[in-house]
Tab-separated table of N, CA, C and O in Angstrom:
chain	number	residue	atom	x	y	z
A	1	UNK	N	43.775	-20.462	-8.309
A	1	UNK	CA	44.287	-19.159	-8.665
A	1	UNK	C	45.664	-19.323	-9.295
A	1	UNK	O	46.500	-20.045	-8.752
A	2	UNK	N	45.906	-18.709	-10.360
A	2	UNK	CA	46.983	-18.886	-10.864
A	2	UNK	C	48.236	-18.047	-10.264
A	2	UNK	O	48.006	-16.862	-10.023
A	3	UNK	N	49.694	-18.600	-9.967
A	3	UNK	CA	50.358	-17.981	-9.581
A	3	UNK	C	50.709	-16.731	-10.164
A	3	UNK	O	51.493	-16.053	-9.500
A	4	UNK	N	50.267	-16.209	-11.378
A	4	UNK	CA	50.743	-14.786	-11.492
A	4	UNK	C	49.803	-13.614	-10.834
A	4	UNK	O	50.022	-12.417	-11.020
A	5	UNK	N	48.871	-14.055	-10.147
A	5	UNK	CA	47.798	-13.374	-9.929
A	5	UNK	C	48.377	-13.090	-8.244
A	5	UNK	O	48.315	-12.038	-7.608
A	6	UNK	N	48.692	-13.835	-8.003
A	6	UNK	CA	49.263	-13.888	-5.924
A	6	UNK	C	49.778	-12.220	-5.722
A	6	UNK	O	49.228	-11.442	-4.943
A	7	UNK	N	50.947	-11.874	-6.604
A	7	UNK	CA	51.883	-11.009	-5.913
A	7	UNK	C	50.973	-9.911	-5.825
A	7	UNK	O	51.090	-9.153	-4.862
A	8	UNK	N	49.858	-9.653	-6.896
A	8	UNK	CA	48.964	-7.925	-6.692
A	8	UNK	C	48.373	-8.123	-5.712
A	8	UNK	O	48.573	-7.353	-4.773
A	9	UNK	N	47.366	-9.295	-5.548
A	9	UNK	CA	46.462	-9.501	-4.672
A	9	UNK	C	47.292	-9.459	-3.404
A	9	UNK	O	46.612	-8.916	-2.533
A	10	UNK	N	48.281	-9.750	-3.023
A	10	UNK	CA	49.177	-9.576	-1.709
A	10	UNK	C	49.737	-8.479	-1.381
A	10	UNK	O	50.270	-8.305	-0.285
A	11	UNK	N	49.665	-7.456	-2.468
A	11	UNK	CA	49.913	-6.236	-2.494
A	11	UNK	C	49.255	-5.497	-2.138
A	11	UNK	O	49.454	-4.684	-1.236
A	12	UNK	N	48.138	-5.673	-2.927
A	12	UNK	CA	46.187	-5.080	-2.461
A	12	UNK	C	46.077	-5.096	-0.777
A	12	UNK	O	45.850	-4.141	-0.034
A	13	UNK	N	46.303	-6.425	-0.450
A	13	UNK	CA	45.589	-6.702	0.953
A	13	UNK	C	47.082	-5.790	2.027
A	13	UNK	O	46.753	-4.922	2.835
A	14	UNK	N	48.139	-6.053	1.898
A	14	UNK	CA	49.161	-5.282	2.162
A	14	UNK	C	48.775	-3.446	2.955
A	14	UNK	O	48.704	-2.926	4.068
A	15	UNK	N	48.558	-2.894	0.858
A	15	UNK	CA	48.143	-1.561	1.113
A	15	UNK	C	46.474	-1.608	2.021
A	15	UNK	O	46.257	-0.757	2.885
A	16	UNK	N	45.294	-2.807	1.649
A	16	UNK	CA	44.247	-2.207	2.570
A	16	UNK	C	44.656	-2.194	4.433
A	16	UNK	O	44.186	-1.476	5.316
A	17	UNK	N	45.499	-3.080	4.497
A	17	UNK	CA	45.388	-3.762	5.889
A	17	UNK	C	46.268	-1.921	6.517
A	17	UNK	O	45.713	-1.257	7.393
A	18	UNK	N	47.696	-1.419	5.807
A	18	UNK	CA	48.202	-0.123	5.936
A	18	UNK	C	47.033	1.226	6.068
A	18	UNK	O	46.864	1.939	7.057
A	19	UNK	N	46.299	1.304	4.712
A	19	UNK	CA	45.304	2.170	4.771
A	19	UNK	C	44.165	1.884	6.249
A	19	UNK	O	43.765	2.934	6.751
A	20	UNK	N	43.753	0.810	6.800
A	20	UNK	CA	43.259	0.847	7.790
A	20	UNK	C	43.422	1.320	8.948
A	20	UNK	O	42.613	1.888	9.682
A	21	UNK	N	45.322	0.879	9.212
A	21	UNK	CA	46.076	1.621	10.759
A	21	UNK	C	45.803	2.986	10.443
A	21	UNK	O	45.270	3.674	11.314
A	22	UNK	N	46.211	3.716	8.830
A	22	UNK	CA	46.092	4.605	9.312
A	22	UNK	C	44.583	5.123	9.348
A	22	UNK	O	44.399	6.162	9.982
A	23	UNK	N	43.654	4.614	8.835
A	23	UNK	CA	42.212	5.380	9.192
A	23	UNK	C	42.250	5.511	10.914
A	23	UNK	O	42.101	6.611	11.445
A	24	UNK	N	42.453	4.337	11.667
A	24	UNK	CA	42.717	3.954	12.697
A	24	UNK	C	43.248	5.918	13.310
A	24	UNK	O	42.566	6.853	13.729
A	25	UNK	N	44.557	5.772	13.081
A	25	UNK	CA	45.806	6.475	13.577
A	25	UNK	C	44.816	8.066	13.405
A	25	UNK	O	45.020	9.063	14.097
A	26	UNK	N	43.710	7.948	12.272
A	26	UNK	CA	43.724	9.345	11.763
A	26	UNK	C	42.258	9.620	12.896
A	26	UNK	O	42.178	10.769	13.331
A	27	UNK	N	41.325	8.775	13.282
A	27	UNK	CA	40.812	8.837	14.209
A	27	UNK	C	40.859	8.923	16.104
A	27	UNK	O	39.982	9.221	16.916
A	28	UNK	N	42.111	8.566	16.249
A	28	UNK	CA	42.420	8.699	17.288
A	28	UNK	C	43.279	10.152	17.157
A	28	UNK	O	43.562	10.767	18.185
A	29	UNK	N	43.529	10.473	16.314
A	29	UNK	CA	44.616	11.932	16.359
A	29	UNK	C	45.866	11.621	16.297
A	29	UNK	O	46.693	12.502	16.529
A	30	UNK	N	46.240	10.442	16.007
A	30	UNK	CA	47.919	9.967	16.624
A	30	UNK	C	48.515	10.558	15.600
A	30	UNK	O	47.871	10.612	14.552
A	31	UNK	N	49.873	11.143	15.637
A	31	UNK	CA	51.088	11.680	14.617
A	31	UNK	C	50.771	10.594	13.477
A	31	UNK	O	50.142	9.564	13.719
A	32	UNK	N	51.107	10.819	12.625
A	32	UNK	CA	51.828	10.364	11.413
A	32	UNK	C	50.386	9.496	10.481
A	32	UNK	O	50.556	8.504	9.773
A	33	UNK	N	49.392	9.995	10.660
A	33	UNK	CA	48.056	8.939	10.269
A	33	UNK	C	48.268	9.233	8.748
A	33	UNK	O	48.143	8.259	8.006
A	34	UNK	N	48.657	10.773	8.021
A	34	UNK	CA	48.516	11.089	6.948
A	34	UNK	C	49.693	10.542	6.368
A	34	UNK	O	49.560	10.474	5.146
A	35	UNK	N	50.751	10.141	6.753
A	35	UNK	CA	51.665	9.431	5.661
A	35	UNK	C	51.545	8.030	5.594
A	35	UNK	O	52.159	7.410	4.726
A	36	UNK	N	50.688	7.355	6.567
A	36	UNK	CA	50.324	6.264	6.671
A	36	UNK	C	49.225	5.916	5.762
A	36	UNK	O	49.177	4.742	5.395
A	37	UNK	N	48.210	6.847	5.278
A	37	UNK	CA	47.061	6.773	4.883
A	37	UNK	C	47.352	6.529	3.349
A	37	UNK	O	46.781	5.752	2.584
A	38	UNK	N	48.826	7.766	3.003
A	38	UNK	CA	48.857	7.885	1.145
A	38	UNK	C	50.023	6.617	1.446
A	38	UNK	O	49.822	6.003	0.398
A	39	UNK	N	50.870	5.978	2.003
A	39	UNK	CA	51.325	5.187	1.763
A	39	UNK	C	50.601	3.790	1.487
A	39	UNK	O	50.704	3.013	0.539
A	40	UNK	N	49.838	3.748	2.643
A	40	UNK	CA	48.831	2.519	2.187
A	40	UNK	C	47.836	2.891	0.265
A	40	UNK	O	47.616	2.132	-0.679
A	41	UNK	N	47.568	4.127	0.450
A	41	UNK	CA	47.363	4.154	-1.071
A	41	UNK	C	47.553	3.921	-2.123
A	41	UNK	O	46.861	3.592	-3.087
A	42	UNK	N	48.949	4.169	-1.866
A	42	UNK	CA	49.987	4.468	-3.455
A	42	UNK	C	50.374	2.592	-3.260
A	42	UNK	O	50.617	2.050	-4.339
A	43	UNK	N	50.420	1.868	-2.285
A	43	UNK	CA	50.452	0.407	-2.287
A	43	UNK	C	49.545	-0.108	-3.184
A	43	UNK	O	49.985	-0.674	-4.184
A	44	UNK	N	48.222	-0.005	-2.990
A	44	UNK	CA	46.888	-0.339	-3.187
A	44	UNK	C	46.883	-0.135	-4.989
A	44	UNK	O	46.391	-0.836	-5.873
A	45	UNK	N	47.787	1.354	-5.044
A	45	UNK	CA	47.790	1.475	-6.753
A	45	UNK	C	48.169	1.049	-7.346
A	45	UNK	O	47.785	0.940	-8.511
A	46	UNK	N	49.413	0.441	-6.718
A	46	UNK	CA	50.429	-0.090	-7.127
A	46	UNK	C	50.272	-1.538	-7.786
A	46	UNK	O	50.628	-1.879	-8.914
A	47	UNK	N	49.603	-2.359	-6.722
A	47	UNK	CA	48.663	-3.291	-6.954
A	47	UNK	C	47.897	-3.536	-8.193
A	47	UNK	O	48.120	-4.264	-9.160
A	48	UNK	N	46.921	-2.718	-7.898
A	48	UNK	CA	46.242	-2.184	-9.159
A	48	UNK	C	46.796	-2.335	-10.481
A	48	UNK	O	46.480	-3.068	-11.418
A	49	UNK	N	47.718	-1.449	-10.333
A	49	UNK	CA	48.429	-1.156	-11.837
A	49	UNK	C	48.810	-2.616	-12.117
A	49	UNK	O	48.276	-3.331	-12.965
A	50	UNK	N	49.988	-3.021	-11.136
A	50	UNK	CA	50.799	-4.551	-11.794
A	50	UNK	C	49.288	-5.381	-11.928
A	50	UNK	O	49.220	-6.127	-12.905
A	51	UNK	N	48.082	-5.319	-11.045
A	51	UNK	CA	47.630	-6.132	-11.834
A	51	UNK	C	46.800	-6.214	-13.152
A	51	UNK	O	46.321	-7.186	-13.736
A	52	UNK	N	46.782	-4.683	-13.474
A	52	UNK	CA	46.449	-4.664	-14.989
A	52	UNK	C	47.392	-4.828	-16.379
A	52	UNK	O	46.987	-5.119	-17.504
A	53	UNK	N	48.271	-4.652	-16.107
A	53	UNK	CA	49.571	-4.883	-16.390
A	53	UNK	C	49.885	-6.619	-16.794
A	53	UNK	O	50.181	-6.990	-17.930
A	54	UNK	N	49.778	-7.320	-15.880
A	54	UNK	CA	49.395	-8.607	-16.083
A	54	UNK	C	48.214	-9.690	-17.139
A	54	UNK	O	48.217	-10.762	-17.744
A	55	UNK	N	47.247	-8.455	-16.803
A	55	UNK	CA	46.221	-8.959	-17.500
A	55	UNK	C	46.374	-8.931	-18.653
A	55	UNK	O	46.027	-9.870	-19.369
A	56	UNK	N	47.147	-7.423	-19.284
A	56	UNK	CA	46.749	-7.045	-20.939
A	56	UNK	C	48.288	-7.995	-21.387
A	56	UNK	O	48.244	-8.492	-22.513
A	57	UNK	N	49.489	-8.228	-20.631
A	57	UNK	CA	50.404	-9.215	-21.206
A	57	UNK	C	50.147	-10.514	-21.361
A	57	UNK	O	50.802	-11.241	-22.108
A	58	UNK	N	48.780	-11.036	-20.380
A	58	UNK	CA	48.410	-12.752	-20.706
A	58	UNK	C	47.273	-12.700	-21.616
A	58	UNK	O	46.664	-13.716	-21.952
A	59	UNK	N	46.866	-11.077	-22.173
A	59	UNK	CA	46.279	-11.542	-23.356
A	59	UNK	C	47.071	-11.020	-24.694
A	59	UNK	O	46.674	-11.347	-25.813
């Protein structure tokens, strides 16, 4: 794997592993599941984006 590829993919797994506590948090009822849920999101996009971003500059 080439090192420019690491930082999204660590980002990705970051926001899924976040989006999980809060599925977690949002099933048990615990406070705060919904800012946990779009935070793990907007990670996940984030991801996303830099890694398309990457792609269309190494071509």
């Amino acid at each position: 794997m080439k090192n420019q590829f690491k930082i999204p993919l660590v980002l990705f797994l970051i926001g899924m592993i976040i989006s999980v506590v809060g599925a977690l948090f949002k099933l048990m009822h615990w406070p705060g599941a919904n800012i946990i849920l779009i935070m793990g999101m907007l990670i996940e996009a984030g991801a996303i984006l830099s890694l398309i971003i990457t792609i269309v500059k190494k071509k």
